[in-house]
mmCIF file of C-alpha atoms and ligand atoms in Angstrom:
data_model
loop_
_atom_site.group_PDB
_atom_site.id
_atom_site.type_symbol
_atom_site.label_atom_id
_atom_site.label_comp_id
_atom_site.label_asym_id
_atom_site.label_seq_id
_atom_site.Cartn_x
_atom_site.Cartn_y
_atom_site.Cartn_z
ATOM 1 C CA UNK T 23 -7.586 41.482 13.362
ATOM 2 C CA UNK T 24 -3.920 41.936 13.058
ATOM 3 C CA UNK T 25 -2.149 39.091 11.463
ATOM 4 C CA UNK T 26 -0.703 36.386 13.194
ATOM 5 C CA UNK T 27 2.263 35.802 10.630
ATOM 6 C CA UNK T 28 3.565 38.384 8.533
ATOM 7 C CA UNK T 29 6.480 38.479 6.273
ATOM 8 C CA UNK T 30 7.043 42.025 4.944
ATOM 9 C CA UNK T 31 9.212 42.732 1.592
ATOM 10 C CA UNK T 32 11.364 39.582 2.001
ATOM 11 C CA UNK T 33 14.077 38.763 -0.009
ATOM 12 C CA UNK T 34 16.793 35.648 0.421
ATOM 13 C CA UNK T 35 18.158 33.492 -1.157
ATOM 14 C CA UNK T 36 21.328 31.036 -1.628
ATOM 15 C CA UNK T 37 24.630 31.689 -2.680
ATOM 16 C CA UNK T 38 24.767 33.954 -5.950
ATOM 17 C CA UNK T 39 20.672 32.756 -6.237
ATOM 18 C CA UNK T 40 17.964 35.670 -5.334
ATOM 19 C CA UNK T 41 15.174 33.169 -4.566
ATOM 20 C CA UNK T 42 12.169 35.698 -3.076
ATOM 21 C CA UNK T 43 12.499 39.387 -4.217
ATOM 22 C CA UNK T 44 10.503 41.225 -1.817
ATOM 23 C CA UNK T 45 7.959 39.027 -0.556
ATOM 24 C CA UNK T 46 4.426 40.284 1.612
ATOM 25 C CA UNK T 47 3.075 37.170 3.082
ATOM 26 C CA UNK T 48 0.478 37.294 5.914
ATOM 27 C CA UNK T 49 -1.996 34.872 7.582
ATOM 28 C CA UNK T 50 -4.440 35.287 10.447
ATOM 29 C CA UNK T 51 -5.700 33.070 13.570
ATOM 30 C CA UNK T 52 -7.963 31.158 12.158
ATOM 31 C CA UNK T 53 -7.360 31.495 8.318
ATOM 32 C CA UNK T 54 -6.022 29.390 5.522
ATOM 33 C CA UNK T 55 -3.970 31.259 2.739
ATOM 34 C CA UNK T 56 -2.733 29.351 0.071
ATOM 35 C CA UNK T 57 0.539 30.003 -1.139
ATOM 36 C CA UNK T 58 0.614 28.763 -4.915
ATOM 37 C CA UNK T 59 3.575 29.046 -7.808
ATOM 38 C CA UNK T 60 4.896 27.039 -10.555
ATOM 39 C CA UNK T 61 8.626 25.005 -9.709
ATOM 40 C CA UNK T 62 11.133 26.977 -7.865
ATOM 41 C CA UNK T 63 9.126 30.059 -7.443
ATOM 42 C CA UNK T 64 10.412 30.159 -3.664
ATOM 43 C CA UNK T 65 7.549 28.693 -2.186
ATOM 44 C CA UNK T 66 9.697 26.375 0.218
ATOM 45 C CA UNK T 67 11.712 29.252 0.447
ATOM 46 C CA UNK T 68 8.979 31.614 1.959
ATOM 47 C CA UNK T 69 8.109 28.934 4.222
ATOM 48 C CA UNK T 70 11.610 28.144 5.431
ATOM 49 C CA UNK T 71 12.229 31.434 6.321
ATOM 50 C CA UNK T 72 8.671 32.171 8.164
ATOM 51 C CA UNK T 73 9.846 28.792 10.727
ATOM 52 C CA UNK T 74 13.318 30.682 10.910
ATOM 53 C CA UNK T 75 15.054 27.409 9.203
ATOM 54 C CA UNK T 76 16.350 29.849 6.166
ATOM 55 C CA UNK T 77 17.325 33.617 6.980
ATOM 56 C CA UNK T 78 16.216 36.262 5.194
ATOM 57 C CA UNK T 79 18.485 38.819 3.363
ATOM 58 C CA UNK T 80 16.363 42.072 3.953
ATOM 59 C CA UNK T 81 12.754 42.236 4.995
ATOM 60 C CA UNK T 82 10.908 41.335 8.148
ATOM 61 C CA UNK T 83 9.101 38.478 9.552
ATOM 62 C CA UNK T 84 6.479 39.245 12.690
ATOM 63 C CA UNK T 85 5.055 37.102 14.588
ATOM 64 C CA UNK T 86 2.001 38.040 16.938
ATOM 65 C CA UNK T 87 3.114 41.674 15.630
ATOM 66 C CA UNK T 88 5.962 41.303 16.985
ATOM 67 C CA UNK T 89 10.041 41.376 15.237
ATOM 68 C CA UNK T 90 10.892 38.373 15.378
ATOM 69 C CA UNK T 91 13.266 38.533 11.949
ATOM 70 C CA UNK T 92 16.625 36.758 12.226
ATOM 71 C CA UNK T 93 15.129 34.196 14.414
ATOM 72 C CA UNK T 94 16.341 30.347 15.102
ATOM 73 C CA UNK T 95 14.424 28.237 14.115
ATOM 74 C CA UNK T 96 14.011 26.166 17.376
ATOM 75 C CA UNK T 97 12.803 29.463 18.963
ATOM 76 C CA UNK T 98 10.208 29.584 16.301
ATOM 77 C CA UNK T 99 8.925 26.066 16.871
ATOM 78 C CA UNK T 100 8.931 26.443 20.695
ATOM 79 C CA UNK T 101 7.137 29.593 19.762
ATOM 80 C CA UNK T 102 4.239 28.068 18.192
ATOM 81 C CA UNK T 103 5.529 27.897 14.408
ATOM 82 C CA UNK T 104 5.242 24.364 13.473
ATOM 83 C CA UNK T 105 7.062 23.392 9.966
ATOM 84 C CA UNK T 106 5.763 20.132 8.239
ATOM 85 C CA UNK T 107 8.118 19.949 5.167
ATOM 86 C CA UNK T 108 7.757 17.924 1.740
ATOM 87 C CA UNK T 109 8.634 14.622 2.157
ATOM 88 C CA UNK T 110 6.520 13.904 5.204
ATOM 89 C CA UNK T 111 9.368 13.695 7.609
ATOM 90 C CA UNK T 112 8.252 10.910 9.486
ATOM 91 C CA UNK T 113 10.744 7.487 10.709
ATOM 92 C CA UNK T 114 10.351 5.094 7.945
ATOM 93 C CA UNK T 115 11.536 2.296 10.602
ATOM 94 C CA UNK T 116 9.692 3.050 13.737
ATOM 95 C CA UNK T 117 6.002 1.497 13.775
ATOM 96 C CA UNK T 118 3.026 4.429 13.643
ATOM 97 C CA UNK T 119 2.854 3.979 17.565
ATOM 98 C CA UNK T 120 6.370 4.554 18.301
ATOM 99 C CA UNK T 121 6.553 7.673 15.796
ATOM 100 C CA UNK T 122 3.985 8.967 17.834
ATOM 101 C CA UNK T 123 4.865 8.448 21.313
ATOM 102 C CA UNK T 124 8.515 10.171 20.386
ATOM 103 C CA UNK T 125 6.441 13.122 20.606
ATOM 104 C CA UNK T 126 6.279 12.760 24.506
ATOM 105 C CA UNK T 127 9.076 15.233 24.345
ATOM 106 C CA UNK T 128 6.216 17.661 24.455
ATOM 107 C CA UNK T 129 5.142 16.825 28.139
ATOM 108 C CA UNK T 130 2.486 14.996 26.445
ATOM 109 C CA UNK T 131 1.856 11.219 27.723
ATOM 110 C CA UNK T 132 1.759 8.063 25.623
ATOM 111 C CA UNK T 133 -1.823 7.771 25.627
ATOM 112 C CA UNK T 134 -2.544 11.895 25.003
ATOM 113 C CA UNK T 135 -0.456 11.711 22.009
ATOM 114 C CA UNK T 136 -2.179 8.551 20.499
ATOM 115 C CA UNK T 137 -5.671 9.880 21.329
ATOM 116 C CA UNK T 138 -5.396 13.415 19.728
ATOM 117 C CA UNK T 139 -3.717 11.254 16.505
ATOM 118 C CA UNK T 140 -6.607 8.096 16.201
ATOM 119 C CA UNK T 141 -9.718 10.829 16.416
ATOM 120 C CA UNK T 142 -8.566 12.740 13.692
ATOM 121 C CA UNK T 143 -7.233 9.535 11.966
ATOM 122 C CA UNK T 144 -8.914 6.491 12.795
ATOM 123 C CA UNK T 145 -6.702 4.803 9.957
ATOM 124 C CA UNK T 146 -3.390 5.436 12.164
ATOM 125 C CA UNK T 147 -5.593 3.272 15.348
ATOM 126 C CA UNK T 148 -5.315 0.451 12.576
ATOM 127 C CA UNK T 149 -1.752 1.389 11.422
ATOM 128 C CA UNK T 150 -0.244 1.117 14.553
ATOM 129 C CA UNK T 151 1.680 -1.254 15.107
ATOM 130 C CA UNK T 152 2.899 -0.902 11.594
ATOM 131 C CA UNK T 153 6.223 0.538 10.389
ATOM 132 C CA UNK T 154 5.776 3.824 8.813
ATOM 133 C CA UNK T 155 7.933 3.507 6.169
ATOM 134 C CA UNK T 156 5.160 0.574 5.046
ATOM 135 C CA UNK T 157 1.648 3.344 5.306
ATOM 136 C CA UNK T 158 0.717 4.615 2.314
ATOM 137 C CA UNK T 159 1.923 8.656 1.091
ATOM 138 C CA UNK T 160 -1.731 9.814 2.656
ATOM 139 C CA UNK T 161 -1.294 7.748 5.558
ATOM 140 C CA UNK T 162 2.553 9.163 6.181
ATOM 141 C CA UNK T 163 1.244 12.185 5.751
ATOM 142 C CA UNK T 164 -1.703 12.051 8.012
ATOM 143 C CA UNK T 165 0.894 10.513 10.381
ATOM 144 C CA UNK T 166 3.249 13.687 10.010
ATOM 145 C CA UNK T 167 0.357 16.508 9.941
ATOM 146 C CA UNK T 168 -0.829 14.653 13.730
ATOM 147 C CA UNK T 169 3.197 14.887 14.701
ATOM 148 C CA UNK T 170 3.181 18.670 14.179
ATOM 149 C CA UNK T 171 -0.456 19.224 15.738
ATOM 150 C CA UNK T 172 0.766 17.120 19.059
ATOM 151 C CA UNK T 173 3.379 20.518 19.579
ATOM 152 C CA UNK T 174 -0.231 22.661 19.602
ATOM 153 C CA UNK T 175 0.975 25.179 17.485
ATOM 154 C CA UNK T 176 -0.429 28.719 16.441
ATOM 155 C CA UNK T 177 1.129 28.312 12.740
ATOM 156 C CA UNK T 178 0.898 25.135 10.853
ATOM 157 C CA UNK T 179 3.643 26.078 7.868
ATOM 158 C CA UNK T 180 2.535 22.786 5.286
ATOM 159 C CA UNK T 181 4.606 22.084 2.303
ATOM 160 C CA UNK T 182 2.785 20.012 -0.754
ATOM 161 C CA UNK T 183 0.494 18.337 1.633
ATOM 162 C CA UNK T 184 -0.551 16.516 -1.692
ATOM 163 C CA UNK T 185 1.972 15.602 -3.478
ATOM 164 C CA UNK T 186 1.262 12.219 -5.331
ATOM 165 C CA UNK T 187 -1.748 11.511 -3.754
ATOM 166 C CA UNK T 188 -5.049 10.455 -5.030
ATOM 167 C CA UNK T 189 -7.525 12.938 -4.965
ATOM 168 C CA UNK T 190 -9.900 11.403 -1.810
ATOM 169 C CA UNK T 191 -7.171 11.183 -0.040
ATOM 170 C CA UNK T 192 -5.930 15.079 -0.401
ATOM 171 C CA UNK T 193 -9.869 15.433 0.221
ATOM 172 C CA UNK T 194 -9.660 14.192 3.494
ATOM 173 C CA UNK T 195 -6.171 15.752 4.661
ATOM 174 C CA UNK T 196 -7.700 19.147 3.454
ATOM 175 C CA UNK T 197 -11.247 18.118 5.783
ATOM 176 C CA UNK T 198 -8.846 17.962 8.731
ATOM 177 C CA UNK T 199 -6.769 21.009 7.945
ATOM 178 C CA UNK T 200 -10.045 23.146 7.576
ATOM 179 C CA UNK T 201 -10.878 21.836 11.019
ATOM 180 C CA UNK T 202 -7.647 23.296 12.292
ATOM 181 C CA UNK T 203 -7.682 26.254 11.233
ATOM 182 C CA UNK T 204 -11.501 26.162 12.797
ATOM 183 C CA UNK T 205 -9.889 25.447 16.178
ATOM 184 C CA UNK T 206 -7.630 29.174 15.549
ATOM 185 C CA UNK T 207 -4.487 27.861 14.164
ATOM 186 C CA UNK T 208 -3.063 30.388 11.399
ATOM 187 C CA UNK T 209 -2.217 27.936 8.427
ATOM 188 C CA UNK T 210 0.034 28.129 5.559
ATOM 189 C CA UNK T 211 -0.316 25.838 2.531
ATOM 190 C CA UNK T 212 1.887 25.451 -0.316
ATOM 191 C CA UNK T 213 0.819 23.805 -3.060
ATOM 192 C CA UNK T 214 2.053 23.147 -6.756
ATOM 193 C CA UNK T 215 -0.972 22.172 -8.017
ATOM 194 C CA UNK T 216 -4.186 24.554 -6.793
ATOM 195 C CA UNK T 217 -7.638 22.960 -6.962
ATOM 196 C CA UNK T 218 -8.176 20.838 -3.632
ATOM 197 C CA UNK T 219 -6.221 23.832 -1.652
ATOM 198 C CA UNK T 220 -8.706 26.696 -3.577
ATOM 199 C CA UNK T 221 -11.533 24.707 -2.325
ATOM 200 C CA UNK T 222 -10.964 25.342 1.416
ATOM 201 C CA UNK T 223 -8.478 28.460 1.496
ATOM 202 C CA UNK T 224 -9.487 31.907 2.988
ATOM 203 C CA UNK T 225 -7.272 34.032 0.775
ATOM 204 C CA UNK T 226 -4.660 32.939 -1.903
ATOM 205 C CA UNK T 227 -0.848 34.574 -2.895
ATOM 206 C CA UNK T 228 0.495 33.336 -5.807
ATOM 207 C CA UNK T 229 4.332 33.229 -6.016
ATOM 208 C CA UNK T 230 6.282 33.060 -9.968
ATOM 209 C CA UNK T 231 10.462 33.570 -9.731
ATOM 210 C CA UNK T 232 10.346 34.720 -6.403
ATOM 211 C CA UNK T 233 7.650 37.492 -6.364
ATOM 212 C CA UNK T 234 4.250 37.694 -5.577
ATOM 213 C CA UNK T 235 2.087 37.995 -8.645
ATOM 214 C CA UNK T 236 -1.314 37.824 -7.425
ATOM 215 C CA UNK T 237 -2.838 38.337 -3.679
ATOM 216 C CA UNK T 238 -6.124 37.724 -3.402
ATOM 217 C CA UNK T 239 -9.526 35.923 -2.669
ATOM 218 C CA UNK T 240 -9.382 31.898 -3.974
ATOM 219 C CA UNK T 241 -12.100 32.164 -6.172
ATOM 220 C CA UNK T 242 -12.833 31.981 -9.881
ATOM 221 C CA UNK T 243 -10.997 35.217 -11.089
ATOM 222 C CA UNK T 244 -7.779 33.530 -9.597
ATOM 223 C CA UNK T 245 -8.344 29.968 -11.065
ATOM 224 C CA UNK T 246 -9.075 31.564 -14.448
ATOM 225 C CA UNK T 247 -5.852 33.418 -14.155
ATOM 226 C CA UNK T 248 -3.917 30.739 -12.886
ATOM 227 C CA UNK T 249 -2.667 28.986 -16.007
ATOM 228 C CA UNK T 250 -1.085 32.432 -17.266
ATOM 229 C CA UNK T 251 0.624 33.378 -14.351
ATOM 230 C CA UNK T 252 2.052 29.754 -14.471
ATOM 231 C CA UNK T 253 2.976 30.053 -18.017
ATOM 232 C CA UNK T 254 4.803 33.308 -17.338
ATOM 233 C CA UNK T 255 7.141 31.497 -15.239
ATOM 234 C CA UNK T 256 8.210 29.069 -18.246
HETATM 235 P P1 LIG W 310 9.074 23.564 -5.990
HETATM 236 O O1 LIG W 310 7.592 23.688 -6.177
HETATM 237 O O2 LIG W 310 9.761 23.062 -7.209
HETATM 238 O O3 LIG W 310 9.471 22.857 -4.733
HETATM 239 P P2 LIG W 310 9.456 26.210 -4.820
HETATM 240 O O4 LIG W 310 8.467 27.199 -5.339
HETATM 241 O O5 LIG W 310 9.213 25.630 -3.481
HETATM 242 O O6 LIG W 310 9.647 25.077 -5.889
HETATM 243 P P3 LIG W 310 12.059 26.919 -3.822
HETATM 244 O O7 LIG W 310 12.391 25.518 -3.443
HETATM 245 O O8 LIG W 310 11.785 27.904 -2.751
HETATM 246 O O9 LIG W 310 10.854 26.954 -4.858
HETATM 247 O O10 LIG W 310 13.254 27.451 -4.732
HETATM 248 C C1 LIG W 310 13.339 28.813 -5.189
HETATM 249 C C2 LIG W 310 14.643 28.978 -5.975
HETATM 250 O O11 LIG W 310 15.759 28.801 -5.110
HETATM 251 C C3 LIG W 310 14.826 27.973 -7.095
HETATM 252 O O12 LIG W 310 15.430 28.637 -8.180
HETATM 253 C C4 LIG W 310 15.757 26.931 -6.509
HETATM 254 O O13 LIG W 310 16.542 26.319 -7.505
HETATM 255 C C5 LIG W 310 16.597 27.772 -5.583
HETATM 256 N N1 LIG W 310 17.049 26.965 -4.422
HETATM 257 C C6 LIG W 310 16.243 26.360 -3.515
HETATM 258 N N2 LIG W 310 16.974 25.719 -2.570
HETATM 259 C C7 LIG W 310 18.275 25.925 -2.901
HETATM 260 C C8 LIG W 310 19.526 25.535 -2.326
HETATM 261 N N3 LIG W 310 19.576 24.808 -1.216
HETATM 262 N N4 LIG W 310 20.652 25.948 -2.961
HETATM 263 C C9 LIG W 310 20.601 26.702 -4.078
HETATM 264 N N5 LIG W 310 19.464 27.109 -4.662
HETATM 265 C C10 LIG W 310 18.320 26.734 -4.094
#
C-alpha cells in the first residue's frame, strides 16, 4: 500500500539554520512510525512542515500520493492532517467541557463531541466541569489528543505526547493511540525519549542534526543502537 504521508529529501530550515538536510519520512493508513532524535535534531521541524505550518526549502511532501508541497497549513488540516504540538495546546481557562464543545466548529454537536471524548477518556466525564489549566499534564494531554481526533483526521502528527509524564500515564495515552491507528489513521509520533513509543510503533526513523540516521523496524537492533546514534549528536 502506497503511503499515506510522504516527505521525500526535505530540507528547511530558519534563517542562516539548515534544520533537516534531506529528509525521507513516510507513514501508512493504519501504521505508527516513530520519529525519534536527540534535542534539536528537527523532529518538530519534520512535523511542522508535514501539517504545512513550516515550508520546506527543497524536497516534497505527498499526501494520498499526491503534491501537495508548499501547502498552507489550514488546507492541510481541512485536509485531514491534524497537528497536536508540544505543549498540549489546550485553554488553560476554559473548563474540560467548554474546551471541548469549541470544537463544534467541526459540524459536530455538543453532545457528539463530549461522547467521542468521555469513551476514550472516562477521566475527562469527571474533569468536566473543571478548568483545564487545573487537569493534570496526562489529563491535558488526553484532553488535546480527543480535540484533534473530534476533526476525524487521516494523519495524527503528535509531538512528545510524553513529555513529563509518569510512565502509566504515557501507558495509557499510547493504549489509545494504538487504537487509532487500528481505526486507519496514519500516525506520526515524536518522541525524545524511545521506550513507551518502541513498544507500540510499526516502523521507527531516527533523526540526529537534521538527517535520518536509521529507518527501520522498532525492535531490539534499534534500541541497542539507540544510545550511539544519540551520543553522535553530542
Ligand atoms: P527537541 O527535541 O529539542 O524539541 P527537535 O528534534 O524537535 O528538538 P527542532 O525543534 O526541529 O528539533 O529544531 C531543529 C533545529 O532548528 C535546532 O537546531 C533548533 O535550534 C533550530 N530551530 C528550531 N526552531 C527554530 C526557530 N524558530 N528559529 C531558529 N532556529 C530554530
Amino acid at each position: 500500500m502506497p503511503p499515506l504521508l510522504e516527505l521525500r529529501d526535505v530540507r528547511a530550515g530558519y534563517g542562516g539554520i539548515t534544520a533537516l538536510h534531506g529528509v525521507d519520512i513516510s507513514v501508512g493508513a493504519g501504521q505508527v512510525v516513530a520519529l525519534l532524535g536527540p534535542n534539536g535534531a528537527g523532529k518538530t521541524t519534520t512535523q511542522k512542515v508535514a501539517a504545512g505550518v513550516h515550508p520546506a526549502d527543497a524536497g516534497r511532501l505527498l499526501y494520498g500520493g499526491r503534491d501537495v508541497t508548499g501547502i498552507a497549513s489550514r488546507d492541510a488540516a481541512s485536509a485531514g492532517i491534524c497537528l497536536i504540538p508540544e505543549g498540549r495546546g489546550v485553554f488553560p481557562n476554559l473548563t474540560v467541557r467548554e474546551n471541548l464543545w469549541m470544537m463544534t466548529f467541526t459540524g459536530k454537536s455538543r453532545e457528539e463531541v463530549e461522547e467521542l471524548a468521555f469513551s476514550r477518556f472516562q477521566i475527562l466525564k469527571e474533569r468536566a466541569s473543571q478548568t483545564a489549566g487545573t487537569l493534570s499534564g496526562g489529563e491535558q494531554q488526553m484532553l488535546a489528543l480527543t480535540r484533534g481526533l473530534v476533526t476525524d483526521p487521516a494523519v495524527l502528527l503528535l509531538d512528545e505526547l510524553s513529555m513529563g509524564l509518569a510512565p502509566l500515564v504515557v501507558e495509557k495515552l499510547y493504549e489509545q493511540v494504538a487504537q487509532i491507528a487500528r481505526d486507519g489513521v496514519a500516525v506520526l509520533v515524536v518522541e525524545q525519549f524511545a521506550s513507551a513509543v518502541l513498544d507500540m510503533a510499526d516502523h521507527a526513523a531516527v533523526l540526529v542534526r537534521g538527517r535520518v540516521e536509521y529507518d527501520g523496524p522498532p525492535g531490539r537492533s534499534l534500541r541497542n543502537e539507540l544510545a550511539n546514534l544519540y551520543l553522535g549528536s553530542a
